[in-house]
Coordinates of C-alpha atoms in Angstrom, one line a residue:
X28 CA 167.9 288.7 105.9
X29 CA 167.4 292.3 106.9
X30 CA 165.3 292.8 110.5
X31 CA 162.3 294.2 108.7
X32 CA 161.9 291.2 107.0
X33 CA 162.8 288.5 109.9
X34 CA 159.9 291.0 112.3
X35 CA 157.7 290.3 109.6
X36 CA 158.4 286.6 108.9
X37 CA 157.8 286.4 112.5
X38 CA 154.7 288.1 112.4
X39 CA 153.1 286.0 109.9
X40 CA 153.6 283.2 111.3
X41 CA 150.3 281.9 112.7
X42 CA 151.7 278.9 115.1
X43 CA 154.4 281.5 117.0
X44 CA 151.6 284.0 117.3
X45 CA 149.5 281.2 118.9
X46 CA 152.2 280.4 121.6
X47 CA 152.9 283.9 122.3
X48 CA 149.2 284.8 122.8
X49 CA 148.7 281.4 125.0
X50 CA 151.8 282.0 126.4
X51 CA 150.4 286.1 127.5
X52 CA 147.2 284.3 128.2
X53 CA 148.9 282.3 130.5
X54 CA 151.1 284.1 132.8
X55 CA 147.7 286.6 133.0
X56 CA 145.4 284.1 134.5
X57 CA 148.5 282.9 136.6
X58 CA 148.2 286.2 137.8
X59 CA 144.9 285.9 139.1
X60 CA 145.0 282.8 140.5
X61 CA 146.3 281.9 144.8
X62 CA 150.2 281.0 144.7
X63 CA 150.5 277.3 145.6
X64 CA 150.8 276.5 148.9
X65 CA 153.9 274.9 149.2
X66 CA 155.9 275.0 146.3
X67 CA 158.3 271.9 147.3
X68 CA 156.1 268.8 145.9
X69 CA 153.5 268.0 148.7
X70 CA 153.0 264.6 147.1
X71 CA 156.5 263.2 147.3
X72 CA 155.8 264.1 151.0
X73 CA 152.9 261.8 151.8
X74 CA 154.3 259.3 149.6
X75 CA 157.7 259.3 151.3
X76 CA 156.2 259.5 155.1
X77 CA 153.9 256.4 154.2
X78 CA 156.8 254.8 153.0
X79 CA 159.1 255.0 155.9
X80 CA 160.4 251.9 157.1
X81 CA 163.0 250.7 160.1
X82 CA 164.1 254.1 160.6
X83 CA 162.8 255.6 163.6
X84 CA 162.8 255.6 167.4
X85 CA 160.3 258.4 168.5
X86 CA 157.0 257.9 166.3
X87 CA 154.6 260.9 166.8
X88 CA 151.3 260.2 166.0
X89 CA 147.4 261.8 165.2
X90 CA 145.5 263.8 163.0
X91 CA 145.9 267.3 161.9
X92 CA 147.1 268.9 165.6
X93 CA 149.7 266.7 165.8
X94 CA 151.4 267.1 162.6
X95 CA 151.4 270.8 162.7
X96 CA 151.4 271.0 166.5
X97 CA 155.1 269.1 167.0
X98 CA 158.8 269.6 165.0
X99 CA 161.4 266.7 165.7
X100 CA 163.8 269.0 164.8
X101 CA 163.0 270.8 167.6
X102 CA 162.6 268.3 169.5
X103 CA 166.0 266.5 169.2
X104 CA 167.5 269.0 170.9
X105 CA 166.0 268.2 174.1
X106 CA 166.5 264.0 172.6
X107 CA 170.0 264.2 171.0
X108 CA 170.6 260.7 169.3
X109 CA 167.6 259.5 169.1
X110 CA 165.4 259.6 165.4
X111 CA 162.0 260.9 165.9
X112 CA 159.4 261.5 162.9
X113 CA 155.7 263.1 163.2
X114 CA 153.4 260.6 161.0
X115 CA 150.4 262.7 161.5
X116 CA 147.7 263.4 159.0
X117 CA 145.0 265.8 158.3
X118 CA 142.1 263.8 159.5
X119 CA 143.0 261.1 160.5
X120 CA 141.3 258.3 163.2
X121 CA 142.7 255.3 165.0
X122 CA 142.0 252.2 163.1
X123 CA 144.6 249.6 162.5
X124 CA 145.3 250.4 158.5
X125 CA 147.0 253.7 159.9
X126 CA 148.2 252.0 163.2
X127 CA 150.0 249.0 161.0
X128 CA 151.5 252.1 158.5
X129 CA 152.8 253.2 162.1
X130 CA 154.3 250.4 163.4
X131 CA 156.2 249.7 160.1
X132 CA 158.7 253.2 160.8
X133 CA 159.7 251.8 163.9
X134 CA 163.6 250.5 164.0
X135 CA 162.9 247.3 165.2
X136 CA 166.8 246.6 166.3
X137 CA 166.1 250.0 168.4
X138 CA 166.1 250.2 172.0
X139 CA 164.2 253.7 172.5
X140 CA 161.2 252.8 170.3
X141 CA 158.8 254.8 171.8
X142 CA 155.1 256.6 170.5
X143 CA 153.9 259.7 171.2
X144 CA 150.2 260.0 170.3
X145 CA 148.7 263.3 169.9
X146 CA 144.6 262.3 170.9
X147 CA 142.4 264.6 170.0
X148 CA 137.8 263.6 169.6
X149 CA 138.4 263.7 166.4
X150 CA 140.9 261.2 165.9
X151 CA 138.2 258.7 167.6
X152 CA 134.7 259.4 165.7
X153 CA 133.6 257.2 162.6
X154 CA 133.1 259.9 160.5
X155 CA 132.4 259.0 156.4
X156 CA 134.9 261.9 154.8
X157 CA 137.5 261.0 153.5
X158 CA 141.3 261.8 155.4
X159 CA 144.6 262.3 154.3
X160 CA 146.2 259.2 154.9
X161 CA 143.4 256.7 153.0
X162 CA 143.6 259.3 149.9
X163 CA 147.2 258.7 150.2
X164 CA 147.0 255.5 150.3
X165 CA 144.8 255.3 147.4
X166 CA 146.0 257.8 144.5
X167 CA 150.4 258.0 145.5
X168 CA 151.8 255.7 143.3
X169 CA 155.4 255.1 142.4
X170 CA 154.9 256.8 138.9
X171 CA 152.9 259.6 140.3
X172 CA 156.2 260.2 142.9
X173 CA 158.0 260.9 139.6
X174 CA 156.1 262.5 138.0
X175 CA 156.0 265.0 141.2
X176 CA 159.9 265.1 141.9
X177 CA 160.0 266.8 138.3
X178 CA 156.7 269.2 138.6
X179 CA 158.5 270.2 141.9
X180 CA 162.0 270.9 140.4
X181 CA 160.4 272.7 137.5
X182 CA 158.1 275.1 140.7
X183 CA 160.6 276.2 142.5
X184 CA 162.7 277.5 139.1
X185 CA 160.1 278.3 137.6
X186 CA 157.2 279.8 139.9
X187 CA 153.9 280.3 138.4
X188 CA 153.4 284.7 138.1
X189 CA 151.1 284.9 140.4
X190 CA 150.4 288.5 142.2
X191 CA 151.7 287.3 145.6
X192 CA 155.0 285.8 143.1
X193 CA 155.5 289.2 141.5
X194 CA 155.0 291.2 144.4
X195 CA 157.3 289.3 146.7
X196 CA 160.5 288.2 143.9
X197 CA 160.4 291.6 142.1
X198 CA 159.5 294.2 143.6
X199 CA 161.0 292.9 146.7
X200 CA 157.2 293.7 148.7
X201 CA 156.1 291.8 151.7
X202 CA 153.0 290.0 151.1
X203 CA 150.1 288.9 153.2
X204 CA 150.4 284.9 153.1
X205 CA 149.0 281.5 154.3
X206 CA 151.4 278.6 153.1
X207 CA 152.4 274.9 154.9
X208 CA 156.2 274.0 154.4
X209 CA 156.6 270.5 154.7
X210 CA 160.1 269.1 156.5
X211 CA 161.4 266.0 155.8
X212 CA 160.7 265.1 159.7
X213 CA 156.9 264.6 158.8
X214 CA 156.3 268.2 160.4
X215 CA 153.9 270.9 158.4
X216 CA 155.1 274.2 159.6
X217 CA 152.1 276.6 159.0
X218 CA 153.4 279.8 158.1
X219 CA 150.6 282.4 158.7
X220 CA 152.0 286.1 157.4
X221 CA 149.2 289.8 157.5
X222 CA 146.5 287.2 157.4
X223 CA 143.3 286.9 159.9
X224 CA 141.5 283.1 159.6
X225 CA 138.5 282.8 160.2
X226 CA 138.2 280.1 163.4
X227 CA 136.7 276.6 162.5
X228 CA 134.5 276.5 165.9
X229 CA 130.8 275.9 163.2
X230 CA 132.9 273.1 160.9
X231 CA 133.9 271.2 164.6
X232 CA 130.6 271.6 165.5
X233 CA 129.0 269.6 162.8
X234 CA 131.6 267.1 163.2
X235 CA 130.3 266.4 166.6
X236 CA 127.3 264.8 165.2
X237 CA 129.4 262.1 164.8
X238 CA 129.6 260.3 168.0
X239 CA 133.1 258.8 169.6
X240 CA 133.5 255.7 168.5
X241 CA 134.1 253.1 170.7
X242 CA 135.6 250.8 168.1
X243 CA 138.2 253.4 167.8
X244 CA 138.6 254.0 171.1
X245 CA 139.5 250.5 172.1
X246 CA 141.9 249.5 169.0
X247 CA 144.3 252.4 170.4
X248 CA 143.8 251.4 174.0
X249 CA 144.7 247.4 172.9
X250 CA 147.8 248.5 170.9
X251 CA 149.0 251.1 173.9
X252 CA 148.8 247.9 175.8
X253 CA 150.3 245.7 172.6
X254 CA 153.5 248.2 172.3
X255 CA 154.2 247.9 175.9
X256 CA 153.7 244.6 176.3
X257 CA 156.6 244.5 173.6
X258 CA 158.8 247.3 175.3
X259 CA 157.5 250.2 173.6
X260 CA 157.1 253.3 175.6
X261 CA 154.0 254.7 174.9
X262 CA 153.1 258.3 175.2
X263 CA 149.7 260.4 175.6
X264 CA 148.6 264.0 175.1
X265 CA 145.8 266.3 174.3
X266 CA 146.9 268.7 171.6
X267 CA 146.4 272.0 172.7
X268 CA 143.6 274.2 171.3
X269 CA 142.0 277.2 172.4
X270 CA 139.2 277.8 175.1
X271 CA 136.8 277.7 172.5
X272 CA 137.1 275.1 170.6
X273 CA 137.6 272.7 173.9
X274 CA 134.3 273.6 175.0
X275 CA 132.5 272.2 171.5
X276 CA 135.1 269.6 172.1
X277 CA 133.7 268.9 175.9
X278 CA 131.9 265.9 174.2
X279 CA 135.1 263.7 174.7
X280 CA 135.2 262.4 177.8
X281 CA 138.9 263.2 178.6
X282 CA 139.2 261.8 182.4
X283 CA 137.8 258.7 181.2
X284 CA 140.1 257.8 178.2
X285 CA 142.9 259.1 180.4
X286 CA 142.1 256.5 183.4
X287 CA 142.1 253.5 180.5
X288 CA 144.8 255.2 178.8
X289 CA 146.8 254.5 181.7
X290 CA 146.0 251.1 183.0
X291 CA 147.0 250.2 179.3
X292 CA 150.2 251.1 180.0
X293 CA 150.6 254.6 178.1
X294 CA 151.9 257.6 180.3
X295 CA 149.6 260.8 180.3
X296 CA 151.6 263.8 179.4
X297 CA 149.8 267.0 180.2
X298 CA 152.3 270.0 178.9
X299 CA 151.3 273.6 179.6
X300 CA 150.0 275.7 177.9
X301 CA 150.8 278.8 178.2
X302 CA 151.4 281.3 175.7
X303 CA 150.4 278.8 173.1
X304 CA 148.4 280.6 170.1
X305 CA 146.1 279.1 167.3
X306 CA 146.0 280.8 164.1
X307 CA 142.2 279.8 163.0
X308 CA 141.2 278.4 166.7
X309 CA 142.0 275.5 166.3
X310 CA 145.8 274.6 164.9
X311 CA 148.8 276.4 166.8
X312 CA 151.0 278.5 165.0
X313 CA 154.3 278.1 164.5
X314 CA 155.7 279.5 167.6
X315 CA 153.5 277.7 169.4
X316 CA 154.0 274.2 167.9
X317 CA 157.7 275.5 168.1
X318 CA 156.7 276.2 172.3
X319 CA 154.8 273.0 172.3
X320 CA 157.5 271.0 171.1
X321 CA 160.4 271.9 173.6
X322 CA 157.8 271.2 176.3
X323 CA 157.0 267.5 175.3
X324 CA 160.8 267.2 174.1
X325 CA 161.8 267.8 178.3
X326 CA 159.2 265.9 179.2
X327 CA 160.5 262.9 177.4
X328 CA 163.7 263.8 178.6
X329 CA 162.9 263.8 181.9
X330 CA 161.5 260.1 181.9
X331 CA 164.3 258.7 179.9
X332 CA 166.4 259.7 182.4
X333 CA 165.0 258.3 185.2
X334 CA 165.0 254.9 183.0
X335 CA 168.6 255.3 182.2
X336 CA 168.9 255.4 186.2
X337 CA 166.7 252.7 187.2
X338 CA 168.1 250.4 185.1
X339 CA 171.5 251.0 187.0

């Protein structure tokens, strides 16, 4: 067969032409869309986190400020030998089902069990909006995890041809972007390069119409009391944010809550907020998250040393 006949037959094959047209259109449309936030499958991340079982010593709890604000890997530098995991979920309040799920992650045979609870006003408000914890529990099934595994594998090897992917991978340019990196220890790392995100002050002013829930507050304090009675050390802290956001959230009544938290058996931490910055007016940027992780880990390490000396 001559080359001319081959290409003539190729061009006259409507199926082949349709496939070529579809592939070209797919590439063009992909170029016009935003790059996925994370080329790793975030469904796998949330599924695995929901199924942590007796594999943890120190568990970090809280909403997105805890989720993005504390890196277990960084904390482990000052807390060697401890298995630390971040069980934070965006928008999650302190409900019994969330606290029950967290409790299952602890290794019952561990003598180093501890909870590090990030308390924000949002984590104590009763809002009708769905949160990452309830949504993940309702939608993530083993079959979806299997599908996400293979889709994530394909994405890592053949990322969609977006403008950012083309410029970064093919042209070698530095591209401005915001995305997140999901770590196996539960931390969601914000990666911001060259973009300025609009502060979320107005969104949080709208959230204030939902008052602090006495039910959620009592649920959390009762669990603190129960855990400490069982020998689990419980630490609380208010995840840092910017001064403008703290002014928006001034209905919290932090002083009264801290008194009740300590009375229930917990220890309240107040890490320094010096040099901490947010990328959106609410959540710490990566360097600040690392700095906060170091500071809190050192506080926990000091407490751990005091307990060891007291037991001798």
